[in-house]
Amino acid sequence: MKLIYPACFYPCEETKGAYTVEVPDLPGCVTQGDSLADAILMATDAASGWVLDELEDGKAAPAPSKMSDVAPKEGGFVNLIVLDMDGYAAKYGNKAVRKNLTIPAWLNARAEARNINFSQVLQEALEERIGS
């Protein structure tokens, strides 16, 4: 699912070339970047995370405002940001995915006798191996 939201960009007074970004349709979604390109990337990431949290909580993504309806504060400008929610969710989402595995029968029997949760053990082992 692709979503497009207007975002308000404001030059930072403290850091030359940096921008602060607000996404009006996503309350509290504010970020900044060291350059305009970085600010666009950071806004896309922040907005994607905001929307993903809503989707994982069973809520719908907020409808985007029309760009013409968004009025930035003095000194700012509006730019559209594009969110690739499928790609973002695949990389950062908490939705469980089903995996099949093959283990020796003796190991399966011993683990089941101890009521071991295979999914939990696999997840913990992968997180340890990957370093998450």
N, CA, C and O atoms as a DFTB+ gen file, in Angstrom:
528 C
 N C O
     1  1       0.841      -1.164       0.000
     2  2       0.000       0.000       0.000
     3  2       0.895       1.238       0.000
     4  3       1.798       1.370       0.825
     5  1       0.629       2.123      -0.923
     6  2       1.357       3.387      -1.012
     7  2       0.446       4.494      -0.485
     8  3      -0.740       4.544      -0.810
     9  1       1.011       5.371       0.326
    10  2       0.285       6.516       0.864
    11  2       1.090       7.773       0.575
    12  3       2.321       7.742       0.570
    13  1       0.401       8.865       0.337
    14  2       1.063      10.142       0.077
    15  2       0.497      11.176       1.040
    16  3      -0.710      11.412       1.078
    17  1       1.386      11.789       1.817
    18  2       0.982      12.809       2.784
    19  2       1.732      14.110       2.524
    20  3       2.897      14.095       2.127
    21  1       1.052      15.243       2.750
    22  2       1.772      16.509       2.714
    23  2       2.559      16.680       4.008
    24  3       2.088      16.310       5.084
    25  1       3.744      17.235       3.898
    26  2       4.587      17.489       5.069
    27  2       5.078      18.933       4.994
    28  3       5.343      19.457       3.912
    29  1       5.194      19.563       6.159
    30  2       5.667      20.946       6.239
    31  2       7.143      20.956       6.613
    32  3       7.539      20.375       7.623
    33  1       7.940      21.608       5.807
    34  2       9.391      21.687       6.000
    35  2       9.765      23.105       6.431
    36  3       9.317      24.088       5.842
    37  1      10.593      23.185       7.469
    38  2      11.029      24.473       7.999
    39  2      12.548      24.485       8.136
    40  3      13.116      23.589       8.760
    41  1      13.212      25.486       7.561
    42  2      14.667      25.578       7.745
    43  2      14.994      25.756       9.230
    44  3      14.332      26.522       9.929
    45  1      16.014      25.047       9.701
    46  2      16.448      25.166      11.102
    47  2      17.276      26.434      11.247
    48  3      18.164      26.709      10.440
    49  1      16.977      27.190      12.273
    50  2      17.735      28.417      12.518
    51  2      19.107      28.104      13.099
    52  3      20.072      28.824      12.842
    53  1      19.197      27.032      13.883
    54  2      20.444      26.688      14.567
    55  2      21.480      26.037      13.654
    56  3      22.680      26.258      13.816
    57  1      21.017      25.233      12.694
    58  2      21.932      24.467      11.849
    59  2      21.683      24.798      10.381
    60  3      20.613      24.510       9.844
    61  1      22.663      25.395       9.747
    62  2      22.522      25.785       8.343
    63  2      22.308      24.552       7.464
    64  3      23.034      23.563       7.570
    65  1      21.305      24.628       6.600
    66  2      21.015      23.546       5.668
    67  2      20.095      22.472       6.215
    68  3      19.601      21.638       5.457
    69  1      19.854      22.479       7.527
    70  2      18.997      21.459       8.147
    71  2      17.534      21.904       8.105
    72  3      17.230      23.091       7.985
    73  1      16.637      20.921       8.208
    74  2      15.201      21.193       8.178
    75  2      14.494      20.396       9.268
    76  3      14.862      19.263       9.578
    77  1      13.467      21.022       9.839
    78  2      12.525      20.333      10.717
    79  2      11.296      20.039       9.873
    80  3      10.903      20.850       9.035
    81  1      10.687      18.870      10.095
    82  2       9.541      18.466       9.293
    83  2       8.398      18.038      10.205
    84  3       8.599      17.296      11.166
    85  1       7.196      18.517       9.890
    86  2       5.974      18.101      10.576
    87  2       5.031      17.501       9.542
    88  3       4.926      17.990       8.417
    89  1       4.342      16.427       9.946
    90  2       3.334      15.827       9.077
    91  2       1.984      16.102       9.738
    92  3       1.607      15.399      10.675
    93  1       1.248      17.117       9.263
    94  2       0.037      17.565       9.947
    95  2      -1.041      16.491      10.134
    96  3      -1.776      16.525      11.121
    97  1      -1.140      15.558       9.217
    98  2      -2.170      14.519       9.319
    99  2      -1.835      13.439      10.344
   100  3      -2.686      12.614      10.675
   101  1      -0.600      13.440      10.850
   102  2      -0.140      12.425      11.797
   103  2       0.299      13.140      13.074
   104  3       1.466      13.512      13.194
   105  1      -0.611      13.339      14.030
   106  2      -0.307      14.123      15.231
   107  2       0.971      13.661      15.937
   108  3       1.145      12.482      16.243
   109  1       1.850      14.621      16.183
   110  2       3.096      14.322      16.881
   111  2       4.206      13.808      15.991
   112  3       5.306      13.539      16.475
   113  1       3.951      13.665      14.708
   114  2       4.970      13.154      13.784
   115  2       5.845      14.316      13.330
   116  3       5.511      15.051      12.401
   117  1       6.978      14.457      14.016
   118  2       7.924      15.540      13.753
   119  2       9.322      14.933      13.700
   120  3       9.655      14.060      14.501
   121  1      10.130      15.393      12.763
   122  2      11.505      14.906      12.645
   123  2      12.355      16.015      12.048
   124  3      11.865      17.116      11.801
   125  1      13.611      15.728      11.821
   126  2      14.460      16.707      11.139
   127  2      15.559      15.990      10.383
   128  3      15.837      14.814      10.620
   129  1      16.181      16.721       9.466
   130  2      17.279      16.180       8.683
   131  2      18.366      17.210       8.504
   132  3      18.113      18.412       8.590
   133  1      19.570      16.747       8.257
   134  2      20.736      17.623       8.107
   135  2      20.744      18.390       6.789
   136  3      21.466      19.375       6.640
   137  1      19.940      17.932       5.838
   138  2      19.810      18.588       4.537
   139  2      18.376      18.366       4.081
   140  3      17.625      17.636       4.729
   141  1      17.992      18.981       2.983
   142  2      16.635      18.777       2.483
   143  2      16.417      17.314       2.110
   144  3      15.381      16.737       2.441
   145  1      17.381      16.713       1.426
   146  2      17.252      15.301       1.044
   147  2      17.126      14.418       2.279
   148  3      16.292      13.513       2.318
   149  1      17.953      14.678       3.287
   150  2      17.898      13.903       4.525
   151  2      16.566      14.122       5.234
   152  3      15.995      13.178       5.779
   153  1      16.064      15.357       5.233
   154  2      14.788      15.656       5.881
   155  2      13.639      14.909       5.203
   156  3      12.726      14.432       5.877
   157  1      13.680      14.809       3.885
   158  2      12.641      14.061       3.165
   159  2      12.695      12.586       3.558
   160  3      11.658      11.977       3.821
   161  1      13.895      12.011       3.601
   162  2      14.042      10.607       4.010
   163  2      13.587      10.402       5.451
   164  3      12.890       9.433       5.753
   165  1      13.979      11.308       6.335
   166  2      13.603      11.189       7.746
   167  2      12.090      11.333       7.923
   168  3      11.492      10.632       8.740
   169  1      11.471      12.235       7.162
   170  2      10.022      12.416       7.236
   171  2       9.299      11.168       6.751
   172  3       8.302      10.748       7.339
   173  1       9.803      10.585       5.685
   174  2       9.207       9.354       5.160
   175  2       9.308       8.232       6.182
   176  3       8.346       7.492       6.389
   177  1      10.464       8.100       6.822
   178  2      10.660       7.065       7.834
   179  2       9.772       7.308       9.052
   180  3       9.123       6.381       9.537
   181  1       9.737       8.540       9.549
   182  2       8.926       8.854      10.729
   183  2       7.441       8.630      10.452
   184  3       6.734       8.053      11.278
   185  1       6.972       9.083       9.297
   186  2       5.563       8.914       8.947
   187  2       5.223       7.437       8.745
   188  3       4.152       6.985       9.149
   189  1       6.124       6.694       8.127
   190  2       5.890       5.255       7.932
   191  2       5.782       4.542       9.270
   192  3       4.911       3.691       9.450
   193  1       6.656       4.880      10.209
   194  2       6.588       4.286      11.542
   195  2       5.303       4.646      12.256
   196  3       4.704       3.801      12.920
   197  1       4.872       5.893      12.129
   198  2       3.636       6.358      12.753
   199  2       2.454       5.555      12.211
   200  3       1.644       5.034      12.978
   201  1       2.362       5.460      10.884
   202  2       1.248       4.744      10.250
   203  2       1.309       3.251      10.570
   204  3       0.273       2.635      10.819
   205  1       2.504       2.662      10.569
   206  2       2.631       1.236      10.875
   207  2       2.112       0.934      12.277
   208  3       1.441      -0.078      12.478
   209  1       2.409       1.791      13.245
   210  2       1.882       1.601      14.600
   211  2       0.358       1.575      14.589
   212  3      -0.256       0.740      15.252
   213  1      -0.246       2.479      13.844
   214  2      -1.707       2.509      13.746
   215  2      -2.237       1.217      13.122
   216  3      -3.177       0.611      13.637
   217  1      -1.635       0.806      12.020
   218  2      -2.094      -0.397      11.324
   219  2      -1.947      -1.636      12.201
   220  3      -2.833      -2.491      12.217
   221  1      -0.831      -1.740      12.933
   222  2      -0.621      -2.900      13.798
   223  2      -1.564      -2.895      14.997
   224  3      -1.801      -3.939      15.604
   225  1      -2.108      -1.716      15.344
   226  2      -3.112      -1.619      16.407
   227  2      -4.518      -1.826      15.870
   228  3      -5.492      -1.662      16.605
   229  1      -4.637      -2.184      14.591
   230  2      -5.938      -2.456      13.993
   231  2      -6.686      -1.217      13.539
   232  3      -7.875      -1.294      13.231
   233  1      -6.016      -0.086      13.491
   234  2      -6.646       1.162      13.059
   235  2      -6.317       1.421      11.593
   236  3      -5.397       0.827      11.029
   237  1      -7.076       2.306      11.003
   238  2      -6.834       2.681       9.607
   239  2      -5.833       3.826       9.553
   240  3      -5.717       4.608      10.496
   241  1      -5.126       3.915       8.461
   242  2      -4.225       5.048       8.244
   243  2      -5.075       6.297       8.043
   244  3      -6.081       6.247       7.337
   245  1      -4.687       7.415       8.653
   246  2      -5.452       8.650       8.460
   247  2      -5.485       9.062       6.990
   248  3      -4.523       8.864       6.247
   249  1      -6.601       9.630       6.600
   250  2      -6.710      10.133       5.232
   251  2      -5.805      11.351       5.081
   252  3      -5.778      12.215       5.957
   253  1      -5.072      11.425       3.989
   254  2      -4.196      12.587       3.792
   255  2      -4.996      13.829       3.405
   256  3      -6.004      13.748       2.702
   257  1      -4.529      14.961       3.876
   258  2      -5.120      16.239       3.480
   259  2      -4.715      16.554       2.046
   260  3      -3.722      16.032       1.539
   261  1      -5.490      17.407       1.407
   262  2      -5.069      17.917       0.105
   263  2      -3.899      18.854       0.349
   264  3      -3.891      19.611       1.319
   265  1      -2.938      18.802      -0.512
   266  2      -1.761      19.661      -0.370
   267  2      -2.176      21.135      -0.301
   268  3      -1.580      21.920       0.437
   269  1      -3.198      21.499      -1.072
   270  2      -3.653      22.893      -1.104
   271  2      -4.318      23.321       0.204
   272  3      -4.456      24.516       0.462
   273  1      -4.729      22.359       1.029
   274  2      -5.363      22.676       2.312
   275  2      -4.356      22.827       3.449
   276  3      -4.731      23.220       4.554
   277  1      -3.097      22.524       3.196
   278  2      -2.072      22.594       4.243
   279  2      -1.334      23.925       4.123
   280  3      -0.744      24.239       3.089
   281  1      -1.385      24.697       5.208
   282  2      -0.716      26.000       5.228
   283  2       0.445      25.941       6.212
   284  3       0.226      25.885       7.422
   285  1       1.669      25.953       5.710
   286  2       2.815      25.916       6.624
   287  2       2.953      27.234       7.379
   288  3       2.461      28.274       6.941
   289  1       3.629      27.169       8.516
   290  2       3.934      28.391       9.264
   291  2       4.920      29.228       8.444
   292  3       5.475      28.766       7.447
   293  1       5.117      30.449       8.885
   294  2       5.999      31.375       8.171
   295  2       7.393      30.776       7.952
   296  3       7.999      30.227       8.872
   297  1       7.878      30.891       6.736
   298  2       9.210      30.404       6.392
   299  2       9.245      28.957       5.939
   300  3      10.289      28.466       5.508
   301  1       8.116      28.269       6.032
   302  2       8.079      26.856       5.658
   303  2       7.464      26.636       4.292
   304  3       6.938      27.562       3.674
   305  1       7.536      25.414       3.835
   306  2       6.906      25.037       2.577
   307  2       6.372      23.615       2.708
   308  3       6.787      22.856       3.584
   309  1       5.447      23.272       1.825
   310  2       4.823      21.950       1.840
   311  2       5.401      21.115       0.709
   312  3       5.591      21.596      -0.408
   313  1       5.675      19.857       1.022
   314  2       6.144      18.901       0.030
   315  2       5.428      17.580       0.309
   316  3       5.100      17.283       1.458
   317  1       5.190      16.807      -0.711
   318  2       4.565      15.497      -0.516
   319  2       5.628      14.453      -0.195
   320  3       6.732      14.480      -0.741
   321  1       5.276      13.533       0.700
   322  2       6.140      12.387       0.986
   323  2       5.364      11.123       0.645
   324  3       4.160      11.041       0.885
   325  1       6.050      10.154       0.094
   326  2       5.432       8.896      -0.339
   327  2       5.853       7.789       0.618
   328  3       7.041       7.582       0.861
   329  1       4.858       7.077       1.160
   330  2       5.121       5.976       2.081
   331  2       4.836       4.651       1.385
   332  3       3.758       4.466       0.821
   333  1       5.780       3.743       1.421
   334  2       5.599       2.379       0.911
   335  2       5.371       1.493       2.130
   336  3       6.318       0.945       2.694
   337  1       4.119       1.357       2.528
   338  2       3.819       0.661       3.776
   339  2       4.111      -0.835       3.703
   340  3       4.480      -1.434       4.713
   341  1       3.958      -1.445       2.545
   342  2       4.273      -2.873       2.429
   343  2       5.764      -3.108       2.642
   344  3       6.155      -4.010       3.383
   345  1       6.587      -2.305       1.999
   346  2       8.033      -2.434       2.159
   347  2       8.478      -2.121       3.576
   348  3       9.336      -2.810       4.127
   349  1       7.894      -1.077       4.171
   350  2       8.271      -0.680       5.531
   351  2       7.855      -1.756       6.535
   352  3       8.617      -2.091       7.442
   353  1       6.640      -2.295       6.369
   354  2       6.155      -3.336       7.283
   355  2       6.995      -4.600       7.171
   356  3       7.253      -5.263       8.175
   357  1       7.424      -4.938       5.958
   358  2       8.258      -6.131       5.778
   359  2       9.587      -5.980       6.501
   360  3      10.146      -6.959       6.996
   361  1      10.092      -4.753       6.563
   362  2      11.389      -4.507       7.189
   363  2      11.287      -4.281       8.696
   364  3      12.160      -4.715       9.447
   365  1      10.219      -3.600       9.146
   366  2      10.145      -3.188      10.544
   367  2       8.916      -3.681      11.301
   368  3       8.828      -3.482      12.513
   369  1       7.974      -4.313      10.624
   370  2       6.719      -4.692      11.270
   371  2       6.860      -5.816      12.281
   372  3       7.782      -6.630      12.213
   373  1       5.922      -5.840      13.220
   374  2       5.901      -6.878      14.254
   375  2       4.921      -7.999      13.949
   376  3       4.739      -8.901      14.766
   377  1       4.291      -7.953      12.789
   378  2       3.342      -8.997      12.425
   379  2       4.079     -10.332      12.313
   380  3       5.114     -10.433      11.655
   381  1       3.535     -11.331      12.957
   382  2       4.157     -12.656      12.925
   383  2       3.984     -13.291      11.543
   384  3       2.940     -13.146      10.905
   385  1       5.013     -13.987      11.099
   386  2       4.945     -14.747       9.854
   387  2       5.180     -16.217      10.182
   388  3       5.962     -16.554      11.071
   389  1       4.501     -17.063       9.462
   390  2       4.596     -18.496       9.719
   391  2       5.826     -19.066       9.018
   392  3       6.053     -18.805       7.837
   393  1       6.621     -19.850       9.756
   394  2       7.793     -20.521       9.208
   395  2       7.720     -21.997       9.584
   396  3       7.356     -22.347      10.706
   397  1       8.064     -22.840       8.650
   398  2       8.168     -24.271       8.934
   399  2       9.630     -24.604       9.194
   400  3      10.524     -23.986       8.615
   401  1       9.875     -25.579      10.064
   402  2      11.246     -25.984      10.325
   403  2      11.312     -27.500      10.432
   404  3      10.306     -28.171      10.662
   405  1      12.497     -28.011      10.263
   406  2      12.727     -29.446      10.351
   407  2      13.775     -29.693      11.422
   408  3      14.864     -29.120      11.392
   409  1      13.423     -30.570      12.385
   410  2      14.352     -30.942      13.453
   411  2      14.279     -32.454      13.632
   412  3      13.306     -33.074      13.202
   413  1      15.280     -33.056      14.252
   414  2      15.246     -34.500      14.484
   415  2      14.067     -34.884      15.390
   416  3      13.684     -34.118      16.275
   417  1      13.505     -36.061      15.166
   418  2      12.347     -36.530      15.935
   419  2      12.646     -36.585      17.427
   420  3      11.797     -36.216      18.238
   421  1      13.866     -37.051      17.810
   422  2      14.192     -37.155      19.235
   423  2      14.183     -35.787      19.911
   424  3      13.771     -35.664      21.064
   425  1      14.648     -34.734      19.173
   426  2      14.675     -33.382      19.732
   427  2      13.254     -32.837      19.869
   428  3      12.930     -32.178      20.857
   429  1      12.421     -33.109      18.889
   430  2      11.026     -32.700      18.940
   431  2      10.323     -33.329      20.137
   432  3       9.608     -32.643      20.868
   433  1      10.523     -34.635      20.342
   434  2       9.867     -35.338      21.454
   435  2      10.299     -34.766      22.801
   436  3       9.465     -34.550      23.680
   437  1      11.585     -34.522      22.966
   438  2      12.089     -33.992      24.244
   439  2      11.589     -32.568      24.492
   440  3      11.245     -32.212      25.619
   441  1      11.551     -31.768      23.448
   442  2      11.076     -30.394      23.601
   443  2       9.582     -30.358      23.918
   444  3       9.146     -29.590      24.776
   445  1       8.802     -31.186      23.228
   446  2       7.366     -31.233      23.509
   447  2       7.092     -31.732      24.918
   448  3       6.166     -31.251      25.571
   449  1       7.887     -32.696      25.402
   450  2       7.714     -33.212      26.767
   451  2       7.932     -32.109      27.802
   452  3       7.381     -32.168      28.902
   453  1       8.721     -31.125      27.457
   454  2       9.001     -30.006      28.373
   455  2       8.126     -28.784      28.063
   456  3       8.344     -27.705      28.615
   457  1       7.144     -28.957      27.184
   458  2       6.232     -27.871      26.791
   459  2       6.978     -26.625      26.303
   460  3       6.609     -25.498      26.632
   461  1       8.015     -26.843      25.527
   462  2       8.796     -25.727      24.990
   463  2       8.045     -25.105      23.813
   464  3       7.557     -25.806      22.926
   465  1       7.968     -23.786      23.827
   466  2       7.335     -23.038      22.752
   467  2       8.375     -22.866      21.634
   468  3       9.302     -22.066      21.761
   469  1       8.215     -23.615      20.551
   470  2       9.186     -23.606      19.456
   471  2       9.347     -22.210      18.843
   472  3      10.463     -21.781      18.552
   473  1       8.241     -21.514      18.654
   474  2       8.305     -20.183      18.053
   475  2       9.102     -19.225      18.922
   476  3       9.919     -18.452      18.422
   477  1       8.861     -19.280      20.218
   478  2       9.572     -18.389      21.134
   479  2      11.072     -18.693      21.146
   480  3      11.896     -17.779      21.109
   481  1      11.418     -19.974      21.200
   482  2      12.834     -20.359      21.219
   483  2      13.526     -19.931      19.921
   484  3      14.641     -19.409      19.951
   485  1      12.871     -20.151      18.800
   486  2      13.454     -19.759      17.515
   487  2      13.624     -18.241      17.435
   488  3      14.660     -17.753      16.983
   489  1      12.615     -17.504      17.870
   490  2      12.707     -16.043      17.836
   491  2      13.848     -15.550      18.717
   492  3      14.630     -14.696      18.297
   493  1      13.950     -16.077      19.933
   494  2      15.024     -15.664      20.846
   495  2      16.402     -16.009      20.278
   496  3      17.338     -15.216      20.377
   497  1      16.517     -17.190      19.687
   498  2      17.802     -17.608      19.116
   499  2      18.185     -16.729      17.924
   500  3      19.348     -16.355      17.773
   501  1      17.211     -16.404      17.083
   502  2      17.496     -15.545      15.932
   503  2      17.882     -14.134      16.371
   504  3      18.804     -13.539      15.813
   505  1      17.181     -13.603      17.365
   506  2      17.524     -12.268      17.867
   507  2      18.939     -12.252      18.445
   508  3      19.689     -11.297      18.245
   509  1      19.293     -13.315      19.161
   510  2      20.644     -13.400      19.728
   511  2      21.688     -13.509      18.615
   512  3      22.728     -12.852      18.669
   513  1      21.412     -14.326      17.625
   514  2      22.353     -14.541      16.524
   515  2      22.535     -13.271      15.695
   516  3      23.647     -12.930      15.291
   517  1      21.421     -12.579      15.450
   518  2      21.461     -11.372      14.624
   519  2      21.984     -10.186      15.416
   520  3      22.580      -9.264      14.857
   521  1      21.758     -10.218      16.714
   522  2      22.211      -9.115      17.555
   523  2      21.178      -8.033      17.733
   524  3      21.532      -6.871      17.933
   525  1      19.912      -8.382      17.667
   526  2      18.845      -7.383      17.837
   527  2      18.638      -7.063      19.288
   528  3      17.783      -6.244      19.624
